[in-house]
């Protein structure tokens, strides 16, 4: 009994600190000199309570928890769900899950699991989660059920695995992935007790996402021109799952004219690659800025790679639409967990991109093995192309900030030579 009340006490302290952490980072973003009021919509989505209940109340739809971005978001939307990508950028929640998890483990997942440990919504039978969907990407995600068990998290709702073919250029893999998308559709229909998905509904949802992608592409263009800081860009991308897509897109369209008027940021331009960065852990964007580096392009799945691109279609049958989605999400994904993924390096060194920046900053979260491994093969290829390269390995704590800043400042000087 004593042990339980101690756990409860720790949980309540952590919940308060988590609220404080998100509010503090949001306030810091509001106090920047380049802040303007239209950004507050996105910052308000990220501040304070980030619980799934709050999201469900806002979007007025049942939530499906999603690990990684390979499952077509349009499919969830067409069936009346709000897909919510499970992520974690909080150092507070990292501390909550750490005692029961392996010592060297991806801090992003550690943080996400800690946040789920704080979530008590399932206990009164009113959980906002209607289902869980996990594509088999990196080993940590593959072992998700074990991790949930270690953390004492019971999702209490149906869950589904998407077996991701890791050799994506093979036609057999593409066929297998289409079968996985069909299986996901069947699973989601089962959750809502329906037998059929109307092709018209899916087409409508694909059009909704096309509009969002168009607005997001315009934001990316402004980043290329140095007109938005990485911190604000990330805040906008990270807020994506906290609101309905239609509302988020409309608010994104509102800030574009304002950003066009901004003066381009001055400083050596760089490409940011590697492990994802999530609010409120904006340590790396702040350090890059402090070192005087301007990030004009990135390939983070929490940032520019939020969308694998828009899914275009001319076959309006259900099969035609599902095939278009399967292709887009499989072929467009740049996750390093694919074995044949030259597109990641080609994305950086493509002639249309390479002239935009002088060097590549490679961000690796300790315990994130796919990106750590990839950095080793990427470095010589980039150097052959005349691009400077720096790898920064870090976690969610602030202790290494001084060292990281010194290294980034030295990197900045090397870009001038
Ligand atoms: S790819 Fe890296 S950041 Fe993403 S879940 Fe796996 S270990 Fe974590």
mmCIF file of C-alpha atoms and ligand atoms in Angstrom:
data_model
loop_
_atom_site.group_PDB
_atom_site.id
_atom_site.type_symbol
_atom_site.label_atom_id
_atom_site.label_comp_id
_atom_site.label_asym_id
_atom_site.label_seq_id
_atom_site.Cartn_x
_atom_site.Cartn_y
_atom_site.Cartn_z
ATOM 1 C CA UNK A 1 0.000 0.000 0.000
ATOM 2 C CA UNK A 2 2.860 2.351 1.008
ATOM 3 C CA UNK A 3 4.686 1.504 -2.236
ATOM 4 C CA UNK A 4 1.596 2.377 -4.334
ATOM 5 C CA UNK A 5 1.122 5.762 -2.730
ATOM 6 C CA UNK A 6 4.800 6.559 -3.304
ATOM 7 C CA UNK A 7 4.345 5.688 -6.979
ATOM 8 C CA UNK A 8 1.274 7.888 -7.130
ATOM 9 C CA UNK A 9 3.167 10.744 -5.535
ATOM 10 C CA UNK A 10 6.032 10.440 -8.011
ATOM 11 C CA UNK A 11 3.581 10.287 -10.873
ATOM 12 C CA UNK A 12 1.784 13.414 -9.731
ATOM 13 C CA UNK A 13 5.086 15.310 -9.358
ATOM 14 C CA UNK A 14 6.169 14.165 -12.821
ATOM 15 C CA UNK A 15 2.800 15.210 -14.321
ATOM 16 C CA UNK A 16 3.190 18.736 -12.911
ATOM 17 C CA UNK A 17 6.784 19.004 -14.108
ATOM 18 C CA UNK A 18 5.780 17.790 -17.561
ATOM 19 C CA UNK A 19 3.130 20.530 -17.767
ATOM 20 C CA UNK A 20 5.725 23.065 -16.643
ATOM 21 C CA UNK A 21 8.275 21.804 -19.165
ATOM 22 C CA UNK A 22 5.976 22.154 -22.189
ATOM 23 C CA UNK A 23 4.638 25.528 -21.045
ATOM 24 C CA UNK A 24 8.149 26.838 -20.435
ATOM 25 C CA UNK A 25 9.404 25.879 -23.896
ATOM 26 C CA UNK A 26 6.283 27.294 -25.519
ATOM 27 C CA UNK A 27 6.806 30.562 -23.607
ATOM 28 C CA UNK A 28 10.452 30.661 -24.707
ATOM 29 C CA UNK A 29 9.275 30.363 -28.317
ATOM 30 C CA UNK A 30 6.738 33.154 -27.779
ATOM 31 C CA UNK A 31 9.457 35.427 -26.391
ATOM 32 C CA UNK A 32 11.764 35.159 -29.397
ATOM 33 C CA UNK A 33 12.347 38.366 -31.380
ATOM 34 C CA UNK A 34 11.098 36.680 -34.581
ATOM 35 C CA UNK A 35 7.794 35.657 -32.983
ATOM 36 C CA UNK A 36 4.545 36.909 -34.522
ATOM 37 C CA UNK A 37 0.985 36.288 -33.252
ATOM 38 C CA UNK A 38 -0.122 33.879 -36.002
ATOM 39 C CA UNK A 39 2.386 31.341 -34.637
ATOM 40 C CA UNK A 40 0.471 31.127 -31.347
ATOM 41 C CA UNK A 41 -2.044 28.677 -32.770
ATOM 42 C CA UNK A 42 0.746 26.078 -33.170
ATOM 43 C CA UNK A 43 2.482 26.948 -29.900
ATOM 44 C CA UNK A 44 -0.789 26.655 -27.967
ATOM 45 C CA UNK A 45 -1.251 23.119 -29.334
ATOM 46 C CA UNK A 46 2.079 22.178 -27.788
ATOM 47 C CA UNK A 47 1.889 23.871 -24.419
ATOM 48 C CA UNK A 48 0.597 22.508 -21.132
ATOM 49 C CA UNK A 49 -1.377 19.296 -21.246
ATOM 50 C CA UNK A 50 -0.261 17.045 -24.137
ATOM 51 C CA UNK A 51 -2.445 14.128 -23.060
ATOM 52 C CA UNK A 52 -4.392 12.035 -25.579
ATOM 53 C CA UNK A 53 -7.671 13.049 -23.873
ATOM 54 C CA UNK A 54 -7.004 16.673 -24.684
ATOM 55 C CA UNK A 55 -6.299 15.792 -28.312
ATOM 56 C CA UNK A 56 -9.454 13.631 -28.561
ATOM 57 C CA UNK A 57 -11.576 16.458 -27.127
ATOM 58 C CA UNK A 58 -10.098 18.889 -29.590
ATOM 59 C CA UNK A 59 -10.511 16.749 -32.713
ATOM 60 C CA UNK A 60 -13.788 15.131 -31.584
ATOM 61 C CA UNK A 61 -12.723 11.802 -33.045
ATOM 62 C CA UNK A 62 -11.488 8.520 -31.615
ATOM 63 C CA UNK A 63 -7.685 8.305 -31.615
ATOM 64 C CA UNK A 64 -5.501 5.603 -33.095
ATOM 65 C CA UNK A 65 -2.018 5.505 -31.587
ATOM 66 C CA UNK A 66 0.555 5.228 -34.316
ATOM 67 C CA UNK A 67 4.225 4.310 -33.999
ATOM 68 C CA UNK A 68 6.194 5.688 -36.957
ATOM 69 C CA UNK A 69 4.785 7.207 -40.108
ATOM 70 C CA UNK A 70 4.543 4.326 -42.575
ATOM 71 C CA UNK A 71 0.807 3.726 -42.141
ATOM 72 C CA UNK A 72 -1.192 5.941 -44.539
ATOM 73 C CA UNK A 73 -2.773 8.715 -42.481
ATOM 74 C CA UNK A 74 -5.473 9.158 -45.132
ATOM 75 C CA UNK A 75 -6.857 5.704 -44.370
ATOM 76 C CA UNK A 76 -7.436 6.561 -40.694
ATOM 77 C CA UNK A 77 -9.037 9.846 -41.670
ATOM 78 C CA UNK A 78 -11.372 8.174 -44.179
ATOM 79 C CA UNK A 79 -12.632 5.798 -41.472
ATOM 80 C CA UNK A 80 -13.311 8.577 -38.961
ATOM 81 C CA UNK A 81 -10.192 8.216 -36.794
ATOM 82 C CA UNK A 82 -7.597 10.742 -35.802
ATOM 83 C CA UNK A 83 -4.137 9.179 -36.189
ATOM 84 C CA UNK A 84 -1.873 10.293 -33.363
ATOM 85 C CA UNK A 85 1.827 9.615 -33.697
ATOM 86 C CA UNK A 86 3.278 8.536 -30.365
ATOM 87 C CA UNK A 87 6.353 10.629 -29.734
ATOM 88 C CA UNK A 88 8.274 12.045 -26.833
ATOM 89 C CA UNK A 89 10.477 15.074 -26.414
ATOM 90 C CA UNK A 90 10.179 15.493 -22.668
ATOM 91 C CA UNK A 91 13.119 14.992 -20.377
ATOM 92 C CA UNK A 92 10.737 14.707 -17.387
ATOM 93 C CA UNK A 93 8.876 11.699 -18.783
ATOM 94 C CA UNK A 94 12.204 10.125 -19.794
ATOM 95 C CA UNK A 95 13.123 9.989 -16.113
ATOM 96 C CA UNK A 96 9.823 8.306 -15.277
ATOM 97 C CA UNK A 97 10.350 5.315 -17.586
ATOM 98 C CA UNK A 98 14.150 5.039 -17.285
ATOM 99 C CA UNK A 99 14.312 2.834 -14.158
ATOM 100 C CA UNK A 100 12.508 -0.054 -15.904
ATOM 101 C CA UNK A 101 14.034 0.240 -19.393
ATOM 102 C CA UNK A 102 17.428 -0.783 -20.835
ATOM 103 C CA UNK A 103 20.131 1.737 -19.855
ATOM 104 C CA UNK A 104 21.122 2.633 -23.434
ATOM 105 C CA UNK A 105 17.881 3.167 -25.260
ATOM 106 C CA UNK A 106 16.424 5.651 -27.732
ATOM 107 C CA UNK A 107 15.436 8.654 -25.551
ATOM 108 C CA UNK A 108 12.583 9.537 -27.886
ATOM 109 C CA UNK A 109 10.816 6.245 -27.156
ATOM 110 C CA UNK A 110 11.857 6.361 -23.512
ATOM 111 C CA UNK A 111 10.194 9.761 -23.252
ATOM 112 C CA UNK A 112 7.084 8.623 -25.136
ATOM 113 C CA UNK A 113 6.722 5.594 -22.849
ATOM 114 C CA UNK A 114 7.117 7.825 -19.791
ATOM 115 C CA UNK A 115 4.302 10.062 -21.063
ATOM 116 C CA UNK A 116 2.107 6.983 -21.569
ATOM 117 C CA UNK A 117 2.859 5.956 -17.965
ATOM 118 C CA UNK A 118 1.342 9.282 -16.886
ATOM 119 C CA UNK A 119 -1.807 8.697 -18.895
ATOM 120 C CA UNK A 120 -4.561 7.342 -16.593
ATOM 121 C CA UNK A 121 -7.410 7.770 -19.049
ATOM 122 C CA UNK A 122 -7.979 4.046 -19.611
ATOM 123 C CA UNK A 123 -8.716 3.414 -15.946
ATOM 124 C CA UNK A 124 -12.244 4.780 -15.958
ATOM 125 C CA UNK A 125 -13.085 2.936 -19.167
ATOM 126 C CA UNK A 126 -13.043 6.150 -21.196
ATOM 127 C CA UNK A 127 -9.759 5.777 -22.980
ATOM 128 C CA UNK A 128 -9.465 8.034 -26.039
ATOM 129 C CA UNK A 129 -7.494 5.268 -27.776
ATOM 130 C CA UNK A 130 -9.554 3.048 -30.021
ATOM 131 C CA UNK A 131 -6.638 1.106 -31.464
ATOM 132 C CA UNK A 132 -2.858 0.909 -31.720
ATOM 133 C CA UNK A 133 -0.953 0.495 -34.952
ATOM 134 C CA UNK A 134 2.778 -0.240 -35.056
ATOM 135 C CA UNK A 135 4.771 -0.633 -38.268
ATOM 136 C CA UNK A 136 7.878 -2.776 -37.721
ATOM 137 C CA UNK A 137 10.558 -0.169 -38.298
ATOM 138 C CA UNK A 138 13.545 -0.142 -35.914
ATOM 139 C CA UNK A 139 14.214 -2.848 -33.288
ATOM 140 C CA UNK A 140 12.868 -0.681 -30.466
ATOM 141 C CA UNK A 141 9.521 -0.335 -32.196
ATOM 142 C CA UNK A 142 9.478 -4.046 -33.078
ATOM 143 C CA UNK A 143 9.800 -4.798 -29.351
ATOM 144 C CA UNK A 144 7.083 -2.306 -28.434
ATOM 145 C CA UNK A 145 4.862 -4.839 -26.632
ATOM 146 C CA UNK A 146 7.750 -5.841 -24.352
ATOM 147 C CA UNK A 147 8.536 -2.197 -23.634
ATOM 148 C CA UNK A 148 4.897 -1.445 -22.826
ATOM 149 C CA UNK A 149 4.828 -4.383 -20.456
ATOM 150 C CA UNK A 150 8.047 -3.312 -18.725
ATOM 151 C CA UNK A 151 6.505 0.110 -18.159
ATOM 152 C CA UNK A 152 3.228 -1.369 -16.881
ATOM 153 C CA UNK A 153 1.281 0.292 -19.708
ATOM 154 C CA UNK A 154 -1.927 -1.448 -20.730
ATOM 155 C CA UNK A 155 -3.341 0.018 -23.888
ATOM 156 C CA UNK A 156 -6.559 -1.974 -23.408
ATOM 157 C CA UNK A 157 -7.612 -1.749 -27.038
ATOM 158 C CA UNK A 158 -7.034 -3.742 -30.215
ATOM 159 C CA UNK A 159 -3.563 -3.457 -31.678
ATOM 160 C CA UNK A 160 -2.203 -4.213 -35.109
ATOM 161 C CA UNK A 161 1.249 -4.700 -36.606
ATOM 162 C CA UNK A 162 2.235 -3.652 -40.091
ATOM 163 C CA UNK A 163 5.136 -5.769 -41.253
ATOM 164 C CA UNK A 164 7.305 -3.336 -43.146
ATOM 165 C CA UNK A 165 9.298 -4.872 -46.034
ATOM 166 C CA UNK A 166 12.808 -3.509 -45.511
ATOM 167 C CA UNK A 167 13.913 -4.040 -49.133
ATOM 168 C CA UNK A 168 11.680 -1.497 -50.712
ATOM 169 C CA UNK A 169 12.933 -1.500 -54.289
ATOM 170 C CA UNK A 170 11.916 -5.130 -54.880
ATOM 171 C CA UNK A 171 8.537 -5.565 -56.648
ATOM 172 C CA UNK A 172 7.717 -8.468 -54.244
ATOM 173 C CA UNK A 173 8.199 -6.101 -51.297
ATOM 174 C CA UNK A 174 5.883 -3.543 -52.835
ATOM 175 C CA UNK A 175 3.220 -6.196 -53.347
ATOM 176 C CA UNK A 176 3.645 -7.373 -49.769
ATOM 177 C CA UNK A 177 3.302 -3.822 -48.495
ATOM 178 C CA UNK A 178 0.057 -3.376 -50.421
ATOM 179 C CA UNK A 179 -1.225 -6.532 -48.707
ATOM 180 C CA UNK A 180 -0.263 -4.972 -45.365
ATOM 181 C CA UNK A 181 -2.261 -1.854 -46.216
ATOM 182 C CA UNK A 182 -5.266 -4.047 -47.058
ATOM 183 C CA UNK A 183 -4.822 -5.827 -43.723
ATOM 184 C CA UNK A 184 -4.697 -2.468 -41.931
ATOM 185 C CA UNK A 185 -7.922 -1.442 -43.646
ATOM 186 C CA UNK A 186 -9.574 -4.682 -42.530
ATOM 187 C CA UNK A 187 -8.353 -4.166 -38.978
ATOM 188 C CA UNK A 188 -9.645 -0.570 -38.798
ATOM 189 C CA UNK A 189 -13.004 -1.585 -40.305
ATOM 190 C CA UNK A 190 -13.219 -4.261 -37.589
ATOM 191 C CA UNK A 191 -12.620 -1.636 -34.887
ATOM 192 C CA UNK A 192 -15.607 0.397 -36.066
ATOM 193 C CA UNK A 193 -17.709 -2.659 -36.911
ATOM 194 C CA UNK A 194 -18.019 -1.892 -40.621
ATOM 195 C CA UNK A 195 -17.530 -4.143 -43.600
ATOM 196 C CA UNK A 196 -16.646 -1.683 -46.351
ATOM 197 C CA UNK A 197 -14.624 1.421 -46.927
ATOM 198 C CA UNK A 198 -16.257 3.798 -49.404
ATOM 199 C CA UNK A 199 -13.757 4.730 -52.133
ATOM 200 C CA UNK A 200 -15.297 8.221 -52.215
ATOM 201 C CA UNK A 201 -14.457 8.733 -48.517
ATOM 202 C CA UNK A 202 -10.868 7.673 -49.106
ATOM 203 C CA UNK A 203 -10.575 9.940 -52.126
ATOM 204 C CA UNK A 204 -11.896 12.867 -50.061
ATOM 205 C CA UNK A 205 -9.376 12.166 -47.314
ATOM 206 C CA UNK A 206 -6.551 11.981 -49.857
ATOM 207 C CA UNK A 207 -7.588 15.388 -51.146
ATOM 208 C CA UNK A 208 -7.568 16.772 -47.595
ATOM 209 C CA UNK A 209 -3.995 15.525 -47.138
ATOM 210 C CA UNK A 210 -2.957 16.847 -50.541
ATOM 211 C CA UNK A 211 -4.024 20.327 -49.404
ATOM 212 C CA UNK A 212 -2.064 19.947 -46.163
ATOM 213 C CA UNK A 213 0.983 18.784 -48.101
ATOM 214 C CA UNK A 214 0.722 21.745 -50.465
ATOM 215 C CA UNK A 215 0.693 24.209 -47.557
ATOM 216 C CA UNK A 216 3.525 22.348 -45.826
ATOM 217 C CA UNK A 217 5.573 22.393 -49.061
ATOM 218 C CA UNK A 218 5.157 26.177 -49.187
ATOM 219 C CA UNK A 219 6.495 26.312 -45.616
ATOM 220 C CA UNK A 220 9.451 24.152 -46.660
ATOM 221 C CA UNK A 221 10.189 26.585 -49.504
ATOM 222 C CA UNK A 222 10.315 29.416 -46.958
ATOM 223 C CA UNK A 223 12.754 27.382 -44.889
ATOM 224 C CA UNK A 224 14.950 26.899 -47.973
ATOM 225 C CA UNK A 225 14.993 30.677 -48.294
ATOM 226 C CA UNK A 226 16.038 31.049 -44.629
ATOM 227 C CA UNK A 227 12.783 32.794 -43.704
ATOM 228 C CA UNK A 228 11.778 30.591 -40.775
ATOM 229 C CA UNK A 229 13.885 29.347 -37.883
ATOM 230 C CA UNK A 230 14.260 25.620 -37.341
ATOM 231 C CA UNK A 231 12.682 25.997 -33.885
ATOM 232 C CA UNK A 232 9.446 27.428 -35.322
ATOM 233 C CA UNK A 233 9.465 25.000 -38.234
ATOM 234 C CA UNK A 234 9.713 22.095 -35.800
ATOM 235 C CA UNK A 235 6.999 23.517 -33.554
ATOM 236 C CA UNK A 236 4.637 23.687 -36.548
ATOM 237 C CA UNK A 237 5.523 20.166 -37.745
ATOM 238 C CA UNK A 238 5.372 18.708 -34.218
ATOM 239 C CA UNK A 239 1.925 20.216 -33.603
ATOM 240 C CA UNK A 240 0.515 18.345 -36.616
ATOM 241 C CA UNK A 241 -0.992 15.460 -34.623
ATOM 242 C CA UNK A 242 -2.521 17.684 -31.943
ATOM 243 C CA UNK A 243 -5.295 19.121 -34.113
ATOM 244 C CA UNK A 244 -7.613 18.090 -36.900
ATOM 245 C CA UNK A 245 -5.781 18.226 -40.225
ATOM 246 C CA UNK A 246 -8.243 20.648 -41.823
ATOM 247 C CA UNK A 247 -7.882 23.155 -38.972
ATOM 248 C CA UNK A 248 -4.076 22.761 -38.869
ATOM 249 C CA UNK A 249 -3.830 23.340 -42.641
ATOM 250 C CA UNK A 250 -5.978 26.481 -42.513
ATOM 251 C CA UNK A 251 -3.781 27.934 -39.767
ATOM 252 C CA UNK A 252 -0.647 27.024 -41.679
ATOM 253 C CA UNK A 253 -1.935 28.872 -44.733
ATOM 254 C CA UNK A 254 -2.470 31.961 -42.568
ATOM 255 C CA UNK A 255 1.172 32.251 -41.528
ATOM 256 C CA UNK A 256 2.705 31.819 -44.984
ATOM 257 C CA UNK A 257 2.198 35.443 -46.185
ATOM 258 C CA UNK A 258 3.674 36.720 -42.921
ATOM 259 C CA UNK A 259 6.758 34.511 -43.270
ATOM 260 C CA UNK A 260 7.286 35.668 -46.852
ATOM 261 C CA UNK A 261 7.895 39.172 -45.506
ATOM 262 C CA UNK A 262 10.648 37.976 -43.139
ATOM 263 C CA UNK A 263 14.261 38.845 -43.892
ATOM 264 C CA UNK A 264 16.378 35.767 -44.712
ATOM 265 C CA UNK A 265 18.509 34.581 -41.811
ATOM 266 C CA UNK A 266 22.208 35.264 -42.150
ATOM 267 C CA UNK A 267 24.864 32.615 -41.599
ATOM 268 C CA UNK A 268 26.296 29.472 -43.187
ATOM 269 C CA UNK A 269 23.518 27.222 -44.427
ATOM 270 C CA UNK A 270 23.394 23.586 -43.391
ATOM 271 C CA UNK A 271 21.382 20.391 -43.868
ATOM 272 C CA UNK A 272 20.215 18.680 -40.661
ATOM 273 C CA UNK A 273 20.008 14.875 -40.878
ATOM 274 C CA UNK A 274 19.462 12.053 -38.421
ATOM 275 C CA UNK A 275 17.289 11.134 -35.445
ATOM 276 C CA UNK A 276 14.001 12.964 -34.919
ATOM 277 C CA UNK A 277 13.642 16.021 -32.682
ATOM 278 C CA UNK A 278 10.435 16.576 -30.772
ATOM 279 C CA UNK A 279 9.011 19.383 -28.702
ATOM 280 C CA UNK A 280 9.763 20.323 -25.921
ATOM 281 C CA UNK A 281 13.304 19.061 -26.470
ATOM 282 C CA UNK A 282 14.444 21.830 -28.805
ATOM 283 C CA UNK A 283 18.015 21.782 -27.474
ATOM 284 C CA UNK A 284 19.569 21.071 -30.868
ATOM 285 C CA UNK A 285 17.687 23.775 -32.850
ATOM 286 C CA UNK A 286 18.599 26.345 -30.186
ATOM 287 C CA UNK A 287 22.279 25.329 -30.249
ATOM 288 C CA UNK A 288 22.443 25.395 -34.051
ATOM 289 C CA UNK A 289 21.046 28.889 -33.984
ATOM 290 C CA UNK A 290 23.380 30.011 -31.208
ATOM 291 C CA UNK A 291 26.314 28.751 -33.289
ATOM 292 C CA UNK A 292 25.097 30.952 -36.160
ATOM 293 C CA UNK A 293 24.092 28.095 -38.479
ATOM 294 C CA UNK A 294 20.974 28.332 -40.622
ATOM 295 C CA UNK A 295 19.163 25.046 -41.265
ATOM 296 C CA UNK A 296 17.573 25.290 -44.720
ATOM 297 C CA UNK A 297 16.781 21.607 -45.216
ATOM 298 C CA UNK A 298 16.389 18.476 -43.119
ATOM 299 C CA UNK A 299 15.295 14.869 -43.396
ATOM 300 C CA UNK A 300 13.926 14.358 -39.892
ATOM 301 C CA UNK A 301 10.732 12.301 -39.673
ATOM 302 C CA UNK A 302 9.490 14.793 -37.064
ATOM 303 C CA UNK A 303 10.115 17.724 -39.383
ATOM 304 C CA UNK A 304 10.312 17.926 -43.195
ATOM 305 C CA UNK A 305 9.613 14.210 -43.635
ATOM 306 C CA UNK A 306 6.286 14.461 -41.840
ATOM 307 C CA UNK A 307 4.677 13.754 -45.218
ATOM 308 C CA UNK A 308 6.194 11.241 -47.620
ATOM 309 C CA UNK A 309 4.786 13.514 -50.347
ATOM 310 C CA UNK A 310 1.255 13.836 -51.675
ATOM 311 C CA UNK A 311 -0.389 10.662 -52.933
ATOM 312 C CA UNK A 312 -1.592 11.291 -56.496
ATOM 313 C CA UNK A 313 -4.101 8.997 -58.152
ATOM 314 C CA UNK A 314 -5.991 8.547 -61.381
ATOM 315 C CA UNK A 315 -7.613 5.191 -60.639
ATOM 316 C CA UNK A 316 -10.551 6.101 -58.388
ATOM 317 C CA UNK A 317 -11.406 2.544 -57.393
ATOM 318 C CA UNK A 318 -10.702 1.469 -53.816
ATOM 319 C CA UNK A 319 -7.830 -0.695 -55.088
ATOM 320 C CA UNK A 320 -6.382 2.164 -57.137
ATOM 321 C CA UNK A 321 -6.456 4.539 -54.167
ATOM 322 C CA UNK A 322 -4.983 2.031 -51.710
ATOM 323 C CA UNK A 323 -2.249 1.193 -54.204
ATOM 324 C CA UNK A 324 -1.383 4.876 -54.639
ATOM 325 C CA UNK A 325 -1.172 5.258 -50.848
ATOM 326 C CA UNK A 326 0.886 2.101 -50.377
ATOM 327 C CA UNK A 327 3.391 3.219 -53.014
ATOM 328 C CA UNK A 328 3.661 6.740 -51.638
ATOM 329 C CA UNK A 329 4.228 5.687 -48.039
ATOM 330 C CA UNK A 330 6.663 2.889 -48.879
ATOM 331 C CA UNK A 331 8.664 4.500 -51.675
ATOM 332 C CA UNK A 332 8.579 8.020 -50.257
ATOM 333 C CA UNK A 333 9.804 7.041 -46.802
ATOM 334 C CA UNK A 334 13.446 7.886 -46.078
ATOM 335 C CA UNK A 335 13.730 5.921 -42.819
ATOM 336 C CA UNK A 336 17.221 4.424 -42.397
ATOM 337 C CA UNK A 337 15.691 1.117 -41.312
ATOM 338 C CA UNK A 338 15.333 0.234 -45.011
ATOM 339 C CA UNK A 339 18.231 -1.857 -46.317
ATOM 340 C CA UNK A 340 18.185 -0.372 -49.832
ATOM 341 C CA UNK A 341 17.929 3.285 -49.156
ATOM 342 C CA UNK A 342 20.228 5.197 -51.464
ATOM 343 C CA UNK A 343 17.500 7.790 -51.633
ATOM 344 C CA UNK A 344 18.566 9.130 -48.240
ATOM 345 C CA UNK A 345 22.002 10.084 -49.474
ATOM 346 C CA UNK A 346 20.690 11.099 -52.895
ATOM 347 C CA UNK A 347 18.243 13.446 -51.190
ATOM 348 C CA UNK A 348 21.194 15.269 -49.621
ATOM 349 C CA UNK A 349 23.530 15.342 -52.610
ATOM 350 C CA UNK A 350 20.948 15.835 -55.390
ATOM 351 C CA UNK A 351 22.159 18.676 -57.657
ATOM 352 C CA UNK A 352 19.001 20.671 -56.923
ATOM 353 C CA UNK A 353 19.728 20.498 -53.191
ATOM 354 C CA UNK A 354 23.505 20.384 -52.805
ATOM 355 C CA UNK A 355 24.079 24.022 -53.691
ATOM 356 C CA UNK A 356 21.702 25.128 -50.932
ATOM 357 C CA UNK A 357 24.120 24.307 -48.093
ATOM 358 C CA UNK A 358 27.767 23.983 -47.213
ATOM 359 C CA UNK A 359 27.613 21.112 -44.786
ATOM 360 C CA UNK A 360 25.589 18.443 -43.021
ATOM 361 C CA UNK A 361 24.935 18.272 -39.286
ATOM 362 C CA UNK A 362 24.072 14.681 -38.372
ATOM 363 C CA UNK A 363 22.056 14.397 -35.150
ATOM 364 C CA UNK A 364 22.119 11.013 -33.400
ATOM 365 C CA UNK A 365 20.148 10.221 -30.274
ATOM 366 C CA UNK A 366 22.124 7.822 -28.078
ATOM 367 C CA UNK A 367 20.575 4.376 -28.536
ATOM 368 C CA UNK A 368 19.135 5.208 -31.963
ATOM 369 C CA UNK A 369 21.110 2.555 -33.824
ATOM 370 C CA UNK A 370 19.676 2.979 -37.360
ATOM 371 C CA UNK A 371 20.856 6.594 -37.614
ATOM 372 C CA UNK A 372 24.103 5.931 -35.745
ATOM 373 C CA UNK A 373 25.039 3.196 -38.212
ATOM 374 C CA UNK A 374 23.974 5.217 -41.195
ATOM 375 C CA UNK A 375 26.165 8.159 -40.242
ATOM 376 C CA UNK A 376 29.254 5.978 -40.722
ATOM 377 C CA UNK A 377 28.514 5.188 -44.363
ATOM 378 C CA UNK A 378 27.116 8.626 -45.116
ATOM 379 C CA UNK A 379 30.125 10.669 -44.018
ATOM 380 C CA UNK A 380 32.593 9.591 -46.774
ATOM 381 C CA UNK A 381 29.911 9.924 -49.474
ATOM 382 C CA UNK A 382 29.133 13.482 -48.433
ATOM 383 C CA UNK A 383 32.788 14.427 -48.161
ATOM 384 C CA UNK A 384 33.349 13.092 -51.709
ATOM 385 C CA UNK A 385 30.706 15.600 -52.795
ATOM 386 C CA UNK A 386 32.597 18.433 -51.121
ATOM 387 C CA UNK A 387 30.177 18.765 -48.190
ATOM 388 C CA UNK A 388 31.485 19.262 -44.660
ATOM 389 C CA UNK A 389 30.086 16.825 -42.095
ATOM 390 C CA UNK A 390 29.689 16.782 -38.337
ATOM 391 C CA UNK A 391 28.048 14.074 -36.237
ATOM 392 C CA UNK A 392 26.604 15.065 -32.872
ATOM 393 C CA UNK A 393 25.553 12.311 -30.510
ATOM 394 C CA UNK A 394 23.349 13.439 -27.674
ATOM 395 C CA UNK A 395 20.366 12.672 -25.460
ATOM 396 C CA UNK A 396 17.650 14.778 -23.846
ATOM 397 C CA UNK A 397 19.735 16.153 -20.975
ATOM 398 C CA UNK A 398 21.249 19.640 -21.042
ATOM 399 C CA UNK A 399 24.662 18.634 -19.631
ATOM 400 C CA UNK A 400 26.371 18.311 -23.015
ATOM 401 C CA UNK A 401 25.053 21.644 -24.367
ATOM 402 C CA UNK A 402 28.364 23.473 -23.818
ATOM 403 C CA UNK A 403 30.404 20.797 -25.614
ATOM 404 C CA UNK A 404 27.912 20.586 -28.477
ATOM 405 C CA UNK A 405 27.945 24.358 -28.907
ATOM 406 C CA UNK A 406 31.757 24.466 -29.007
ATOM 407 C CA UNK A 407 31.785 21.750 -31.688
ATOM 408 C CA UNK A 408 29.098 23.529 -33.715
ATOM 409 C CA UNK A 409 31.003 26.813 -33.541
ATOM 410 C CA UNK A 410 34.166 25.066 -34.769
ATOM 411 C CA UNK A 411 32.087 23.497 -37.567
ATOM 412 C CA UNK A 412 30.772 26.914 -38.521
ATOM 413 C CA UNK A 413 34.355 28.217 -38.785
ATOM 414 C CA UNK A 414 35.316 25.247 -40.970
ATOM 415 C CA UNK A 415 32.465 26.096 -43.375
ATOM 416 C CA UNK A 416 34.062 29.462 -44.043
ATOM 417 C CA UNK A 417 37.300 27.792 -45.255
HETATM 418 S S1 LIG B 1 14.505 5.110 -35.490
HETATM 419 FE FE1 LIG B 1 15.716 5.972 -33.818
HETATM 420 S S2 LIG B 1 14.489 7.662 -33.015
HETATM 421 FE FE2 LIG B 1 13.118 6.382 -34.217
HETATM 422 S S3 LIG B 1 12.199 4.989 -32.695
HETATM 423 FE FE3 LIG B 1 13.960 3.931 -33.627
HETATM 424 S S4 LIG B 1 15.659 4.352 -32.267
HETATM 425 FE FE4 LIG B 1 14.043 5.843 -31.775
#
